[in-house]
């Protein structure tokens, strides 16, 4: 295996070549794709125009392996690209991410027109592997078994000028029976606090005003460096970064959620009143079968403490329906927790086998029609609660960070969209004065729907920000370059829930 020193700067792209990245899976993959974009652009590639749909010189698939049909989806997409590649000498296809880490040589065997296969631990090698495949005229498969360099040391082409992911750890030490991520991402490895804060400060200097601290099990941060309160200390340290207006984090684990973290959230003004706390199941029996190291009482106790310390906190969750062995009584326990916790939103998943996980071979696999019926009951209950909780926001005055591309109907309705401090999505009347993504507006909420709020009256105040300046500068610079290709997954913060999940880790 080559050393990490032969990373992208040595690559010589003799004429401008375009690239496209297709991202599947969790926020980790989205952030990895920002790194892949940065690596390719440092090596001389340019992003293909939006909607190129495989017409780029290099097409990269950053894959997810946690869904049962992940491989079928990948090979279907690769198959559709095969004729294009045959017609275009020099076109290259690369496959990375969790599925590449898992399947390795299988990918090239099933899709021999693939040029490069790389894993989750060596994304920094992509430009070198592409060049090597071009020179040697054969596929390059390189999978590192452990992390070669922390991803944040790699160049980055971030998708937002005003909000950014900041990775604080990679890997996971949990052994949840439904999740394959620890086997593919490895054991947890933490970044040094000074390195994290240096990245945060550099981002703020560039105009970023909101960061999301990212980890597979974000609040376990410190276990690798021997400090059980490292995460709460990191939150407080972010509070001291001048110019940083909003701090979020995802995703925590109930096992590691301690009182010092709740105190840090409540006492640090720029840590937002929002918490995504995966539940997975409300049944102690199912939680034990999942190897989740908490029980219903512990989970509801955390929610109670958070609400006591941060009364206006919006709490969201993940829930899996139909885990092997789940009885009707088990499912009723999940509905009980949903009623007690009153989540703002819940991202609900019908259990599907993750190949290579213990749960995939467990007895008691639930028939599809039973899972579907339970899923529909859960969604209906959560929709009712989401709407009731959102109605409580009517009449409140909120400061919104103006968002880019989050309101699908904004053009038709002549509205703009923004995120409240608790991450609720609010559509508001476009003011007479210009506002930019990253700017902050003050509005009064007039209407509530289950998944968004409306502020139909006039905007009460507009605050132009350095983040808005950064967005304007970046937009002006990119207007003379090829349009970017979106990475294909979440915006900053918690995305709107979908009727059924097709790609998400569900591993927290």
Short mmCIF file of C-alpha atoms in Angstrom, two decimals:
data_model
loop_
_atom_site.label_atom_id
_atom_site.label_comp_id
_atom_site.label_asym_id
_atom_site.label_seq_id
_atom_site.Cartn_x
_atom_site.Cartn_y
_atom_site.Cartn_z
CA UNK A 1 0.00 0.00 0.00
CA UNK A 2 1.31 3.43 -0.88
CA UNK A 3 1.93 6.01 1.82
CA UNK A 4 -0.47 8.85 2.51
CA UNK A 5 2.16 11.30 1.32
CA UNK A 6 1.35 10.57 -2.34
CA UNK A 7 -1.98 12.35 -1.99
CA UNK A 8 -3.50 14.57 -4.65
CA UNK A 9 -0.99 17.42 -5.22
CA UNK A 10 1.23 15.13 -7.30
CA UNK A 11 -1.62 14.38 -9.70
CA UNK A 12 -1.35 16.15 -13.05
CA UNK A 13 -4.65 16.72 -14.78
CA UNK A 14 -3.32 18.01 -18.08
CA UNK A 15 -6.57 19.49 -19.26
CA UNK A 16 -9.59 20.55 -17.28
CA UNK A 17 -11.61 17.46 -16.39
CA UNK A 18 -15.03 17.55 -14.75
CA UNK A 19 -16.30 15.50 -11.83
CA UNK A 20 -19.62 14.57 -10.28
CA UNK A 21 -20.18 13.06 -6.82
CA UNK A 22 -23.27 11.06 -5.91
CA UNK A 23 -23.73 10.68 -2.17
CA UNK A 24 -25.85 8.17 -0.30
CA UNK A 25 -26.32 7.69 3.43
CA UNK A 26 -25.69 9.69 6.56
CA UNK A 27 -24.17 13.07 7.37
CA UNK A 28 -20.74 11.43 7.65
CA UNK A 29 -20.93 10.55 3.97
CA UNK A 30 -22.08 14.04 3.06
CA UNK A 31 -19.11 15.52 4.89
CA UNK A 32 -16.77 12.96 3.29
CA UNK A 33 -18.08 14.05 -0.11
CA UNK A 34 -17.16 17.63 0.69
CA UNK A 35 -13.63 16.31 1.28
CA UNK A 36 -13.67 14.37 -1.98
CA UNK A 37 -14.73 17.52 -3.82
CA UNK A 38 -11.90 19.46 -2.20
CA UNK A 39 -9.36 16.77 -3.13
CA UNK A 40 -10.47 16.65 -6.75
CA UNK A 41 -10.49 20.42 -7.13
CA UNK A 42 -7.03 20.64 -5.54
CA UNK A 43 -5.92 18.12 -8.17
CA UNK A 44 -7.27 20.31 -10.98
CA UNK A 45 -10.72 18.88 -11.65
CA UNK A 46 -13.79 21.13 -11.95
CA UNK A 47 -17.33 20.31 -10.95
CA UNK A 48 -19.68 19.26 -13.73
CA UNK A 49 -22.72 21.45 -14.44
CA UNK A 50 -25.82 20.64 -12.44
CA UNK A 51 -27.90 17.90 -14.04
CA UNK A 52 -24.96 16.43 -15.96
CA UNK A 53 -26.23 12.96 -14.97
CA UNK A 54 -23.10 10.97 -15.66
CA UNK A 55 -21.66 13.22 -18.38
CA UNK A 56 -18.69 14.16 -16.18
CA UNK A 57 -15.18 12.87 -16.86
CA UNK A 58 -15.11 11.35 -13.37
CA UNK A 59 -18.21 10.07 -11.55
CA UNK A 60 -17.74 9.16 -7.89
CA UNK A 61 -20.25 7.12 -5.88
CA UNK A 62 -19.94 7.66 -2.12
CA UNK A 63 -21.96 4.72 -0.89
CA UNK A 64 -23.92 3.56 2.13
CA UNK A 65 -24.15 -0.07 3.25
CA UNK A 66 -26.75 0.00 5.99
CA UNK A 67 -29.85 -0.71 3.90
CA UNK A 68 -30.72 -4.14 2.56
CA UNK A 69 -30.93 -2.95 -1.04
CA UNK A 70 -27.87 -0.67 -1.00
CA UNK A 71 -25.88 -2.92 -3.34
CA UNK A 72 -28.77 -3.28 -5.79
CA UNK A 73 -29.08 0.48 -5.94
CA UNK A 74 -25.36 0.90 -6.58
CA UNK A 75 -25.11 -1.75 -9.30
CA UNK A 76 -28.23 -0.41 -10.98
CA UNK A 77 -26.64 3.05 -11.17
CA UNK A 78 -23.32 1.61 -12.34
CA UNK A 79 -25.13 -0.36 -15.03
CA UNK A 80 -26.77 2.80 -16.37
CA UNK A 81 -23.35 4.43 -16.66
CA UNK A 82 -21.71 1.54 -18.53
CA UNK A 83 -22.94 2.58 -22.03
CA UNK A 84 -21.86 6.18 -21.41
CA UNK A 85 -18.41 5.03 -20.36
CA UNK A 86 -18.13 2.82 -23.46
CA UNK A 87 -18.88 5.81 -25.67
CA UNK A 88 -16.46 8.13 -23.88
CA UNK A 89 -12.83 7.02 -23.79
CA UNK A 90 -11.11 8.41 -20.71
CA UNK A 91 -14.24 8.60 -18.54
CA UNK A 92 -13.62 7.15 -15.07
CA UNK A 93 -15.92 5.76 -12.38
CA UNK A 94 -14.94 5.48 -8.70
CA UNK A 95 -16.80 3.82 -5.84
CA UNK A 96 -16.07 4.72 -2.22
CA UNK A 97 -17.80 4.77 1.15
CA UNK A 98 -19.20 2.05 3.36
CA UNK A 99 -20.33 -0.36 0.65
CA UNK A 100 -16.88 -0.16 -0.96
CA UNK A 101 -15.29 -0.88 2.42
CA UNK A 102 -17.55 -3.92 2.80
CA UNK A 103 -17.59 -5.40 -0.72
CA UNK A 104 -14.09 -4.54 -1.97
CA UNK A 105 -13.19 -6.79 -4.92
CA UNK A 106 -16.83 -7.75 -5.46
CA UNK A 107 -17.54 -4.36 -7.01
CA UNK A 108 -15.00 -4.76 -9.80
CA UNK A 109 -16.13 -8.33 -10.42
CA UNK A 110 -19.76 -7.30 -10.81
CA UNK A 111 -19.01 -4.01 -12.60
CA UNK A 112 -15.63 -4.41 -14.38
CA UNK A 113 -15.96 -0.97 -15.95
CA UNK A 114 -15.32 0.63 -12.52
CA UNK A 115 -11.84 2.21 -12.37
CA UNK A 116 -11.30 2.83 -8.65
CA UNK A 117 -12.61 1.32 -5.41
CA UNK A 118 -11.58 3.00 -2.14
CA UNK A 119 -12.76 2.71 1.45
CA UNK A 120 -13.87 4.91 4.31
CA UNK A 121 -10.37 5.15 5.77
CA UNK A 122 -8.43 6.33 2.72
CA UNK A 123 -10.57 8.90 0.90
CA UNK A 124 -7.46 11.05 0.57
CA UNK A 125 -6.09 8.60 -2.03
CA UNK A 126 -8.82 9.16 -4.63
CA UNK A 127 -6.92 11.51 -7.02
CA UNK A 128 -3.82 9.28 -6.91
CA UNK A 129 -5.87 6.15 -7.56
CA UNK A 130 -7.64 7.79 -10.50
CA UNK A 131 -4.30 8.75 -12.02
CA UNK A 132 -2.86 5.29 -11.40
CA UNK A 133 -5.89 3.65 -13.04
CA UNK A 134 -5.48 5.96 -16.03
CA UNK A 135 -1.77 5.23 -16.45
CA UNK A 136 -1.92 1.48 -15.78
CA UNK A 137 -5.23 1.03 -17.60
CA UNK A 138 -6.60 -1.29 -14.94
CA UNK A 139 -8.88 -0.99 -11.94
CA UNK A 140 -7.35 0.15 -8.66
CA UNK A 141 -8.79 -1.33 -5.45
CA UNK A 142 -7.32 0.07 -2.27
CA UNK A 143 -9.05 -0.42 1.08
CA UNK A 144 -7.27 0.71 4.23
CA UNK A 145 -8.10 -1.24 7.39
CA UNK A 146 -7.62 1.74 9.68
CA UNK A 147 -7.77 5.51 9.40
CA UNK A 148 -4.74 6.93 7.57
CA UNK A 149 -5.41 10.59 8.33
CA UNK A 150 -8.27 12.32 10.10
CA UNK A 151 -10.62 13.52 7.32
CA UNK A 152 -10.51 17.13 8.50
CA UNK A 153 -6.86 17.32 7.46
CA UNK A 154 -7.98 17.00 3.83
CA UNK A 155 -8.97 19.89 1.56
CA UNK A 156 -12.69 20.62 1.49
CA UNK A 157 -15.18 22.06 -0.95
CA UNK A 158 -18.06 22.90 1.40
CA UNK A 159 -21.63 23.02 0.15
CA UNK A 160 -22.61 26.06 2.21
CA UNK A 161 -20.93 29.42 2.69
CA UNK A 162 -22.72 30.14 5.96
CA UNK A 163 -23.07 26.75 7.73
CA UNK A 164 -20.56 23.92 8.04
CA UNK A 165 -20.05 20.42 9.39
CA UNK A 166 -17.13 19.99 11.77
CA UNK A 167 -16.14 16.39 12.38
CA UNK A 168 -14.99 15.76 15.97
CA UNK A 169 -14.65 11.97 15.81
CA UNK A 170 -14.91 9.05 13.43
CA UNK A 171 -15.93 5.47 14.10
CA UNK A 172 -18.10 3.99 16.83
CA UNK A 173 -17.50 1.70 19.82
CA UNK A 174 -21.09 0.46 20.07
CA UNK A 175 -22.26 -2.98 18.94
CA UNK A 176 -25.91 -2.39 18.04
CA UNK A 177 -27.19 -5.58 16.42
CA UNK A 178 -28.89 -3.74 13.53
CA UNK A 179 -25.90 -1.60 12.55
CA UNK A 180 -22.90 -2.43 10.38
CA UNK A 181 -21.26 0.99 10.63
CA UNK A 182 -18.71 0.16 13.38
CA UNK A 183 -17.37 -2.69 11.24
CA UNK A 184 -16.89 -0.30 8.31
CA UNK A 185 -15.89 2.94 10.05
CA UNK A 186 -13.84 1.29 12.80
CA UNK A 187 -13.44 2.09 16.48
CA UNK A 188 -14.00 5.64 17.66
CA UNK A 189 -11.10 7.99 17.11
CA UNK A 190 -11.32 11.51 18.54
CA UNK A 191 -9.73 14.68 17.25
CA UNK A 192 -7.73 16.85 19.61
CA UNK A 193 -9.90 19.68 21.01
CA UNK A 194 -7.39 22.28 19.85
CA UNK A 195 -7.61 21.01 16.26
CA UNK A 196 -11.40 21.15 16.34
CA UNK A 197 -11.47 24.70 17.69
CA UNK A 198 -8.84 25.79 15.18
CA UNK A 199 -11.09 24.55 12.37
CA UNK A 200 -14.12 26.27 13.89
CA UNK A 201 -12.22 29.56 14.20
CA UNK A 202 -10.96 29.28 10.62
CA UNK A 203 -14.49 28.68 9.36
CA UNK A 204 -15.84 31.68 11.28
CA UNK A 205 -13.05 33.80 9.81
CA UNK A 206 -14.30 32.76 6.36
CA UNK A 207 -17.84 33.91 7.22
CA UNK A 208 -19.46 30.73 8.56
CA UNK A 209 -21.87 31.53 11.40
CA UNK A 210 -23.34 28.08 12.12
CA UNK A 211 -21.50 24.83 12.73
CA UNK A 212 -22.73 21.31 13.38
CA UNK A 213 -20.38 19.11 15.39
CA UNK A 214 -20.42 15.71 13.74
CA UNK A 215 -19.67 12.24 15.04
CA UNK A 216 -21.04 8.73 14.65
CA UNK A 217 -21.69 8.90 18.40
CA UNK A 218 -20.94 12.56 18.94
CA UNK A 219 -21.38 12.81 22.71
CA UNK A 220 -19.05 9.86 23.34
CA UNK A 221 -16.34 12.32 22.38
CA UNK A 222 -13.55 12.07 24.93
CA UNK A 223 -13.56 8.28 25.36
CA UNK A 224 -10.55 8.05 23.05
CA UNK A 225 -8.66 10.77 24.93
CA UNK A 226 -9.73 9.77 28.45
CA UNK A 227 -11.96 12.70 29.39
CA UNK A 228 -15.61 11.91 30.15
CA UNK A 229 -16.54 15.61 30.13
CA UNK A 230 -14.69 16.45 26.91
CA UNK A 231 -17.88 16.98 24.91
CA UNK A 232 -19.46 19.44 27.34
CA UNK A 233 -16.14 21.29 27.52
CA UNK A 234 -16.08 21.45 23.72
CA UNK A 235 -19.59 22.93 23.62
CA UNK A 236 -18.59 25.59 26.14
CA UNK A 237 -15.40 26.35 24.20
CA UNK A 238 -17.48 26.92 21.05
CA UNK A 239 -19.39 29.51 23.06
CA UNK A 240 -16.21 31.55 23.34
CA UNK A 241 -15.59 31.73 19.56
CA UNK A 242 -16.39 35.30 18.56
CA UNK A 243 -18.69 35.50 15.54
CA UNK A 244 -20.03 31.95 15.89
CA UNK A 245 -23.78 32.41 16.24
CA UNK A 246 -25.14 28.85 16.19
CA UNK A 247 -23.77 25.51 17.36
CA UNK A 248 -25.55 22.21 16.78
CA UNK A 249 -24.44 18.58 17.05
CA UNK A 250 -25.47 15.19 15.72
CA UNK A 251 -26.01 12.46 16.64
CA UNK A 252 -25.75 11.66 20.34
CA UNK A 253 -26.40 8.34 22.08
CA UNK A 254 -28.56 8.13 25.21
CA UNK A 255 -25.93 5.97 26.94
CA UNK A 256 -23.39 8.80 26.93
CA UNK A 257 -25.75 11.72 27.44
CA UNK A 258 -24.72 13.16 30.79
CA UNK A 259 -25.90 16.02 32.98
CA UNK A 260 -22.83 18.12 32.22
CA UNK A 261 -23.83 18.13 28.53
CA UNK A 262 -27.33 19.33 29.41
CA UNK A 263 -25.83 22.08 31.57
CA UNK A 264 -23.46 23.13 28.78
CA UNK A 265 -26.35 23.31 26.31
CA UNK A 266 -28.45 25.42 28.70
CA UNK A 267 -25.63 27.76 29.73
CA UNK A 268 -23.90 28.37 26.37
CA UNK A 269 -25.89 30.98 24.43
CA UNK A 270 -24.83 29.93 20.94
CA UNK A 271 -25.61 26.22 21.50
CA UNK A 272 -29.06 25.94 19.97
CA UNK A 273 -32.13 24.64 21.87
CA UNK A 274 -32.36 21.55 19.70
CA UNK A 275 -31.60 17.90 20.39
CA UNK A 276 -31.73 14.87 18.12
CA UNK A 277 -31.87 11.88 20.49
CA UNK A 278 -32.30 8.48 18.78
CA UNK A 279 -34.79 6.21 20.56
CA UNK A 280 -34.98 3.23 18.13
CA UNK A 281 -37.54 1.44 20.34
CA UNK A 282 -39.53 2.14 23.49
CA UNK A 283 -39.51 -1.52 24.55
CA UNK A 284 -36.87 -2.62 27.06
CA UNK A 285 -37.01 -6.13 25.54
CA UNK A 286 -36.32 -4.83 22.05
CA UNK A 287 -33.66 -2.39 23.25
CA UNK A 288 -31.86 -5.32 24.90
CA UNK A 289 -32.06 -7.34 21.65
CA UNK A 290 -30.70 -4.29 19.80
CA UNK A 291 -27.83 -4.07 22.33
CA UNK A 292 -28.85 -0.52 23.16
CA UNK A 293 -27.36 0.21 26.58
CA UNK A 294 -30.30 2.15 28.02
CA UNK A 295 -33.93 1.45 28.80
CA UNK A 296 -37.20 3.36 28.55
CA UNK A 297 -36.93 4.91 32.00
CA UNK A 298 -33.41 6.19 31.35
CA UNK A 299 -34.44 7.64 27.98
CA UNK A 300 -37.49 9.48 29.29
CA UNK A 301 -35.40 10.73 32.20
CA UNK A 302 -33.02 12.43 29.76
CA UNK A 303 -35.91 14.08 27.92
CA UNK A 304 -37.34 15.33 31.23
CA UNK A 305 -34.00 16.83 32.29
CA UNK A 306 -33.49 18.54 28.93
CA UNK A 307 -36.98 20.05 29.03
CA UNK A 308 -36.43 21.27 32.60
CA UNK A 309 -33.16 22.99 31.67
CA UNK A 310 -34.20 24.17 28.18
CA UNK A 311 -38.00 24.60 28.13
CA UNK A 312 -38.24 25.57 24.44
CA UNK A 313 -35.96 22.78 23.18
CA UNK A 314 -37.15 20.95 20.08
CA UNK A 315 -36.40 17.25 20.42
CA UNK A 316 -36.31 14.90 17.44
CA UNK A 317 -35.58 11.19 17.25
CA UNK A 318 -35.06 8.04 15.16
CA UNK A 319 -37.33 4.99 15.55
CA UNK A 320 -37.11 1.54 14.00
CA UNK A 321 -40.39 -0.36 13.56
CA UNK A 322 -40.54 -4.14 13.18
CA UNK A 323 -37.22 -5.20 14.68
CA UNK A 324 -37.00 -9.02 14.86
CA UNK A 325 -39.07 -10.35 17.73
CA UNK A 326 -41.03 -7.12 18.25
CA UNK A 327 -44.47 -7.96 19.64
CA UNK A 328 -47.58 -5.82 19.66
CA UNK A 329 -46.89 -5.08 23.32
CA UNK A 330 -43.33 -3.98 22.43
CA UNK A 331 -44.68 -1.69 19.75
CA UNK A 332 -47.21 -0.19 22.18
CA UNK A 333 -44.28 0.70 24.44
CA UNK A 334 -42.76 2.67 21.56
CA UNK A 335 -46.04 4.53 21.07
CA UNK A 336 -46.06 5.24 24.83
CA UNK A 337 -42.61 6.87 24.67
CA UNK A 338 -43.65 8.93 21.64
CA UNK A 339 -46.68 10.22 23.55
CA UNK A 340 -44.59 11.01 26.64
CA UNK A 341 -41.61 12.59 24.86
CA UNK A 342 -43.68 14.64 22.40
CA UNK A 343 -41.01 14.81 19.74
CA UNK A 344 -41.05 17.71 17.31
CA UNK A 345 -40.28 15.21 14.56
CA UNK A 346 -39.43 11.53 14.35
CA UNK A 347 -37.52 9.88 11.55
CA UNK A 348 -39.20 6.51 11.34
CA UNK A 349 -37.71 3.47 9.64
CA UNK A 350 -39.17 0.11 8.80
CA UNK A 351 -36.61 -2.46 9.87
CA UNK A 352 -34.68 -3.93 6.97
CA UNK A 353 -31.89 -6.46 7.18
CA UNK A 354 -28.39 -5.01 7.18
CA UNK A 355 -26.25 -7.75 5.67
CA UNK A 356 -23.47 -8.69 8.05
CA UNK A 357 -25.32 -7.64 11.23
CA UNK A 358 -26.50 -10.01 14.00
CA UNK A 359 -30.10 -8.85 13.58
CA UNK A 360 -30.18 -10.04 9.97
CA UNK A 361 -30.12 -13.68 11.11
CA UNK A 362 -32.25 -13.35 14.26
CA UNK A 363 -35.37 -15.44 14.73
CA UNK A 364 -38.70 -13.67 14.73
CA UNK A 365 -38.40 -11.62 11.54
CA UNK A 366 -41.67 -9.65 11.31
CA UNK A 367 -43.91 -10.05 8.22
CA UNK A 368 -43.85 -7.05 5.92
CA UNK A 369 -47.57 -6.36 6.25
CA UNK A 370 -47.31 -6.24 10.07
CA UNK A 371 -44.35 -3.86 9.92
CA UNK A 372 -46.20 -1.64 7.44
CA UNK A 373 -49.31 -1.46 9.63
CA UNK A 374 -47.29 -0.55 12.73
CA UNK A 375 -45.29 1.98 10.76
CA UNK A 376 -48.47 3.72 9.57
CA UNK A 377 -49.83 3.88 13.14
CA UNK A 378 -46.57 5.39 14.40
CA UNK A 379 -46.42 7.96 11.60
CA UNK A 380 -50.05 8.99 12.22
CA UNK A 381 -49.40 9.48 15.94
CA UNK A 382 -46.21 11.46 15.36
CA UNK A 383 -47.88 13.65 12.71
CA UNK A 384 -50.56 14.54 15.23
CA UNK A 385 -47.99 15.38 17.92
CA UNK A 386 -45.76 17.34 15.50
CA UNK A 387 -48.70 19.47 14.47
CA UNK A 388 -49.78 20.08 18.08
CA UNK A 389 -46.24 21.06 19.08
CA UNK A 390 -45.86 23.37 16.10
CA UNK A 391 -49.16 25.09 16.89
CA UNK A 392 -47.60 26.18 20.18
CA UNK A 393 -45.18 28.30 18.11
CA UNK A 394 -47.93 30.49 16.64
CA UNK A 395 -47.55 34.03 17.93
CA UNK A 396 -43.90 33.62 18.87
CA UNK A 397 -41.29 36.01 17.51
CA UNK A 398 -38.30 34.14 16.11
CA UNK A 399 -34.91 34.99 14.67
CA UNK A 400 -34.38 32.95 11.52
CA UNK A 401 -31.15 32.27 9.70
CA UNK A 402 -32.10 32.59 6.04
CA UNK A 403 -31.52 29.27 4.28
CA UNK A 404 -30.67 28.41 0.71
CA UNK A 405 -32.87 26.00 -1.19
CA UNK A 406 -34.91 24.73 1.76
CA UNK A 407 -38.33 25.94 0.61
CA UNK A 408 -39.38 23.91 -2.41
CA UNK A 409 -42.31 26.26 -3.13
CA UNK A 410 -40.59 29.54 -2.32
CA UNK A 411 -40.50 30.67 -5.94
CA UNK A 412 -44.22 30.09 -6.48
CA UNK A 413 -45.28 31.57 -3.14
CA UNK A 414 -42.85 34.54 -3.22
CA UNK A 415 -41.55 33.50 0.18
CA UNK A 416 -38.13 32.77 1.62
CA UNK A 417 -37.23 30.13 4.17
CA UNK A 418 -35.08 30.01 7.27
CA UNK A 419 -34.25 27.98 10.33
CA UNK A 420 -35.30 28.99 13.83
CA UNK A 421 -32.85 28.50 16.70
CA UNK A 422 -34.54 25.17 17.49
CA UNK A 423 -34.08 24.19 13.80
CA UNK A 424 -37.75 24.39 12.86
CA UNK A 425 -38.22 25.33 9.21
CA UNK A 426 -40.10 28.62 8.76
CA UNK A 427 -41.33 30.06 5.46
CA UNK A 428 -41.66 33.86 5.62
CA UNK A 429 -42.84 36.73 3.45
CA UNK A 430 -40.06 38.14 1.29
CA UNK A 431 -39.19 41.61 2.61
CA UNK A 432 -38.70 44.64 0.37
CA UNK A 433 -35.04 44.90 1.24
CA UNK A 434 -32.76 42.16 -0.12
CA UNK A 435 -31.76 39.34 2.21
CA UNK A 436 -29.21 36.62 1.55
CA UNK A 437 -28.68 33.09 2.86
CA UNK A 438 -26.83 33.49 6.15
CA UNK A 439 -28.56 36.77 7.04
CA UNK A 440 -30.91 36.84 10.04
CA UNK A 441 -34.53 38.00 9.94
CA UNK A 442 -37.01 38.47 12.78
CA UNK A 443 -40.56 37.27 12.13
CA UNK A 444 -43.79 36.42 13.96
CA UNK A 445 -45.19 32.93 13.39
CA UNK A 446 -48.78 33.02 12.10
CA UNK A 447 -49.51 29.42 11.05
CA UNK A 448 -48.32 25.92 11.85
CA UNK A 449 -48.23 22.74 9.78
CA UNK A 450 -46.80 19.40 10.98
CA UNK A 451 -43.41 19.95 9.33
CA UNK A 452 -43.06 23.71 8.93
CA UNK A 453 -44.22 27.09 10.18
CA UNK A 454 -45.39 30.19 8.29
CA UNK A 455 -44.72 33.86 9.05
CA UNK A 456 -47.18 35.56 6.72
CA UNK A 457 -46.87 39.09 8.09
CA UNK A 458 -44.14 41.61 7.29
CA UNK A 459 -40.59 40.84 8.38
CA UNK A 460 -39.95 42.70 11.64
CA UNK A 461 -36.19 43.12 11.22
CA UNK A 462 -33.36 42.19 8.85
CA UNK A 463 -29.79 41.82 10.06
CA UNK A 464 -27.19 41.54 7.34
CA UNK A 465 -24.34 39.31 8.49
CA UNK A 466 -20.80 38.30 7.64
CA UNK A 467 -22.27 34.94 6.70
CA UNK A 468 -24.49 36.65 4.13
CA UNK A 469 -21.44 38.54 2.85
CA UNK A 470 -19.62 35.21 2.49
CA UNK A 471 -22.55 33.71 0.56
CA UNK A 472 -22.69 36.75 -1.74
CA UNK A 473 -18.95 36.65 -2.39
CA UNK A 474 -18.99 32.92 -3.11
CA UNK A 475 -22.02 33.20 -5.39
CA UNK A 476 -20.37 35.98 -7.37
CA UNK A 477 -17.19 33.93 -7.76
CA UNK A 478 -19.08 30.83 -8.85
CA UNK A 479 -21.14 32.70 -11.41
CA UNK A 480 -18.13 32.62 -13.72
CA UNK A 481 -17.49 28.90 -13.10
CA UNK A 482 -19.49 25.77 -13.95
CA UNK A 483 -22.46 25.34 -11.66
CA UNK A 484 -21.97 22.97 -8.77
CA UNK A 485 -23.48 19.53 -8.49
CA UNK A 486 -25.20 19.11 -5.18
CA UNK A 487 -23.99 16.18 -3.12
CA UNK A 488 -27.45 14.80 -2.85
CA UNK A 489 -28.17 14.67 0.86
CA UNK A 490 -28.98 16.62 3.94
CA UNK A 491 -28.97 20.31 4.33
CA UNK A 492 -27.46 21.65 7.53
CA UNK A 493 -29.52 20.56 10.50
CA UNK A 494 -32.25 17.94 10.73
CA UNK A 495 -33.89 17.35 7.34
CA UNK A 496 -37.64 17.17 6.84
CA UNK A 497 -39.01 13.67 7.50
CA UNK A 498 -39.91 11.51 4.53
CA UNK A 499 -42.77 9.01 4.21
CA UNK A 500 -40.27 6.16 4.24
CA UNK A 501 -36.52 6.26 4.62
CA UNK A 502 -34.46 4.99 1.70
CA UNK A 503 -30.99 5.86 2.92
CA UNK A 504 -29.97 6.68 6.44
CA UNK A 505 -27.69 5.06 8.89
CA UNK A 506 -30.13 4.67 11.75
CA UNK A 507 -27.03 3.71 13.69
CA UNK A 508 -27.01 6.24 16.51
#
